[in-house]
Amino acid sequence: MCGICCVASLSVQHTIGRVFKEDLLCNLRRRGPDCSQQQIKTISDLSYQCLFSGHVLHLRGLMTPQPLTDINNNVFLWNGEVFNGIHVGLVENDTQVMFHHLSSCSNESDILSLFSLVRGPWSFIYYQASKHYLWFGRDYFGRRSLLWQFNNDLDRALCLSSVSALSESDNQWQEVPASGIYRVDLKACAISQSLVLTLYPWKYHTKENAIEETFLSGRDQISKELPSYVSLTMNDSKLSLITPVVPLNRTVPETSVDTHCPNITNSTVTVDDLHGFLAEEHKKKLVHQLIDVLSEAVKRRVLYLFRDADQHTGEILSKPTKKAHIAVLFSGGIDSMLIAALADRHIPLEEPIDLLNVAFMIKEQTKQSNQKKNLELHSCQECFKKLDTTPVDNLTCFNVPDRITGRAGLKELETINPSRTWNFVEINVTLEELKRMRQQHISYLVYPLDTVLDDSIGCAVWFASRGEGFITTQGDLKPYKSSAKIVLTGIGADEQLAGYSRHRVCFKKYGLEGLNKELGMELGRISSRNLGRDDRIIGDHGKEARFPFLDEDVVSFLNSLPVSEKADLTLPRGIGEKLLLRLAAKEVGLKASTVLPKRAMQFGSRIAKMEKSNEKASDKCSRLQSV
């Protein structure tokens, strides 16, 4: 994880620092606390100048300060992880490896081929000195944040940054669309005094070796959101990046799917109901294929990490560590439970795993509301009545649904591996602290998103990933702050396996064809709807978000399956949605959590409706806009 920033001005008449403000520098440094530096390049004869600012969170190989430069005056800023596709040695730093490859590229095609190979999350900025080109972009899913701001006051300045800051002008920040990578010819733009962005889009390779456009309307949509003095054009050579995943399988079976569990009803969903599905050989084969590909994705994300090594040699020290390097955003639901169980397979046994569980204080409510709340909490407890997980009496105002299922999930994980130290971190947030931290930090991280839903999820993820709370040690609740620099999150599971309630609505109205269309749309918009925001939020703590469900191999496997193999929405909640994932969880040893219905983080943590009870998720959030 890094904070990267570049300001390119088509003039040398103004100080470029007028765009690069101190609060922006501060926000970038929070993302990269281990090393910060910047440099200014002025090309006086061509009348443009660039400032590059890099802030590094050290995670792999030897410490590599950014921005990187070479003897040819190329400059590179990298906020990413190469998990596959490009070889990175055990003691190598992927920033240095990527820059070495880029410096060897002789043309546009070479650069596009390089980024087409990379497997893992990334955003980057690359100044190609010989061509006066500025390249930048985000990975296919947009798992790393990159924003742009266009400043007409300073002779057509372009600012690119991992995170924004308060803008004193009308020049608003926007997320760089994850539609491909972009190129600016600074020399040509300086001469014409106009900003022209050239897009190299993502495209699919089909089996027939033809290329199919994946963002047919992307160009028009991007252009609509640009200022009038900025234009977007497709590259003349028709070059593109090749998508790292296969297209979505939209096959619909001609006959109804045999559920193997015809007697399941809403009132009788149990773990035993999953047995019937696993008795079918084809279904069990798919389940084990999912376990294998997801386990490998988790393995990459928990092992590609600097662990108590000698800084100079990279040699791993033999002394066992008691410090947690990996944390999981943990609700006790199916997604976080499976990630935690698979992480346990690959993380050294002597190393604790932090389970970050956030709860917002339950405010005083009417008698009727309290009765409804108690019924829901009782329902959660009933799911786990065999696990002896009655909530502790103290701090009952934080016994929200996710806290109850989280404690129950902890018991399951302790049963799977009693030798592991599982740090269940109870993160309790009061209304006063929520308001204070939103004003000081969270509002600028959620921005440019601005809805009630963005506020709720942004605040919940910020407090959870901060990792400050309590753990129970020998029966006592003690203060604890997570030391983990890596935070695993389950985002991407619902979008691919029909986990949301809106998927049921869509299925009832339009059948499997409509559901296919909805799932395709979900994955297509995940960069703008979720991932940039979550990357900014988690990165603010000097930590890196990693998304196992959005590993390219995982997505390709799930995309290759017809939707009928991934979910069966004719079955009740708690089993029909994400059915394939529930079966995988049962096969790895999980029990009660495998049939928990989907509960969104904003409801499970009780942040939703905490301050206002009459808001809709899609409404603009006044609390974000008033800061």
Short mmCIF file of N, CA, C and O in Angstrom, two decimals, residues 50 95 144-146 160 163 198 218 231 240 295 350 378 385 399 448 469 471-472 508 511 534 564 580 610:
data_model
loop_
_atom_site.label_atom_id
_atom_site.label_comp_id
_atom_site.label_asym_id
_atom_site.label_seq_id
_atom_site.Cartn_x
_atom_site.Cartn_y
_atom_site.Cartn_z
N CYS A 50 6.16 18.80 -13.65
CA CYS A 50 5.48 17.71 -12.94
C CYS A 50 6.06 17.59 -11.53
O CYS A 50 7.27 17.68 -11.34
N THR A 95 7.61 -3.11 -6.67
CA THR A 95 7.73 -1.78 -7.29
C THR A 95 8.96 -1.72 -8.19
O THR A 95 8.90 -1.24 -9.33
N ARG A 144 -7.47 -0.52 -6.16
CA ARG A 144 -6.66 0.55 -5.56
C ARG A 144 -7.21 1.89 -6.01
O ARG A 144 -7.53 2.09 -7.18
N SER A 145 -7.30 2.79 -5.09
CA SER A 145 -7.86 4.11 -5.36
C SER A 145 -6.93 4.95 -6.22
O SER A 145 -5.71 4.91 -6.06
N LEU A 146 -7.49 5.70 -7.14
CA LEU A 146 -6.78 6.76 -7.85
C LEU A 146 -7.82 7.81 -8.25
O LEU A 146 -8.83 7.48 -8.87
N LEU A 160 -3.27 13.84 -9.96
CA LEU A 160 -3.62 12.44 -9.72
C LEU A 160 -3.19 12.09 -8.30
O LEU A 160 -2.07 12.39 -7.90
N VAL A 163 -5.65 9.73 -2.72
CA VAL A 163 -6.65 10.25 -1.79
C VAL A 163 -6.81 11.74 -2.03
O VAL A 163 -5.90 12.40 -2.54
N THR A 198 -5.84 10.01 -23.53
CA THR A 198 -5.99 8.89 -24.46
C THR A 198 -6.23 7.62 -23.67
O THR A 198 -5.44 7.29 -22.76
N GLY A 218 -18.30 3.01 -21.98
CA GLY A 218 -17.44 3.63 -20.98
C GLY A 218 -16.90 4.97 -21.38
O GLY A 218 -16.85 5.91 -20.58
N SER A 231 -10.58 16.60 -22.87
CA SER A 231 -11.21 15.68 -23.83
C SER A 231 -10.62 14.27 -23.67
O SER A 231 -9.48 14.11 -23.26
N SER A 240 -5.25 -2.29 -26.83
CA SER A 240 -6.03 -2.46 -25.61
C SER A 240 -5.29 -3.35 -24.63
O SER A 240 -4.31 -4.01 -24.97
N SER A 295 -8.53 -20.82 -1.60
CA SER A 295 -7.44 -21.03 -0.65
C SER A 295 -6.12 -20.49 -1.20
O SER A 295 -5.33 -19.88 -0.48
N GLU A 350 2.36 -20.03 15.02
CA GLU A 350 2.69 -19.22 16.20
C GLU A 350 2.20 -17.78 16.07
O GLU A 350 2.30 -17.00 17.02
N HIS A 378 -32.24 -12.32 19.62
CA HIS A 378 -32.58 -13.66 20.06
C HIS A 378 -32.44 -14.65 18.91
O HIS A 378 -31.93 -15.77 19.08
N LYS A 385 -27.04 -21.66 19.62
CA LYS A 385 -27.33 -22.07 21.00
C LYS A 385 -26.51 -23.27 21.45
O LYS A 385 -26.33 -23.49 22.64
N ASN A 399 -24.02 -5.05 22.11
CA ASN A 399 -24.38 -6.40 21.68
C ASN A 399 -25.27 -6.35 20.44
O ASN A 399 -26.43 -6.75 20.44
N PRO A 448 -14.88 11.05 -3.35
CA PRO A 448 -16.02 11.82 -3.84
C PRO A 448 -17.38 11.11 -3.76
O PRO A 448 -18.36 11.63 -4.28
N GLY A 469 -9.55 -1.71 20.16
CA GLY A 469 -10.69 -2.20 20.91
C GLY A 469 -10.26 -2.99 22.12
O GLY A 469 -9.31 -2.62 22.82
N ILE A 471 -9.78 -7.19 23.76
CA ILE A 471 -9.80 -8.63 23.61
C ILE A 471 -9.96 -9.26 24.99
O ILE A 471 -9.59 -8.65 26.00
N THR A 472 -10.53 -10.44 25.00
CA THR A 472 -10.72 -11.15 26.26
C THR A 472 -9.54 -12.08 26.49
O THR A 472 -9.26 -12.96 25.66
N LYS A 508 -37.01 -12.99 -8.87
CA LYS A 508 -38.46 -13.19 -8.87
C LYS A 508 -39.12 -12.47 -10.05
O LYS A 508 -40.10 -12.95 -10.62
N GLY A 511 -36.25 -13.81 -13.52
CA GLY A 511 -35.68 -15.14 -13.66
C GLY A 511 -34.16 -15.13 -13.74
O GLY A 511 -33.50 -14.15 -13.42
N ASP A 534 -13.14 1.81 -0.16
CA ASP A 534 -12.61 0.95 0.89
C ASP A 534 -11.09 0.99 0.94
O ASP A 534 -10.49 0.91 2.02
N SER A 564 -26.83 -20.90 -12.04
CA SER A 564 -27.56 -21.96 -11.34
C SER A 564 -26.63 -22.84 -10.51
O SER A 564 -27.09 -23.54 -9.60
N LEU A 580 -23.05 -22.13 -3.29
CA LEU A 580 -21.76 -22.80 -3.51
C LEU A 580 -20.76 -22.44 -2.42
O LEU A 580 -19.99 -23.29 -1.96
N MET A 610 -28.39 5.08 13.15
CA MET A 610 -27.87 5.51 14.44
C MET A 610 -28.13 6.99 14.68
O MET A 610 -28.40 7.42 15.80
#
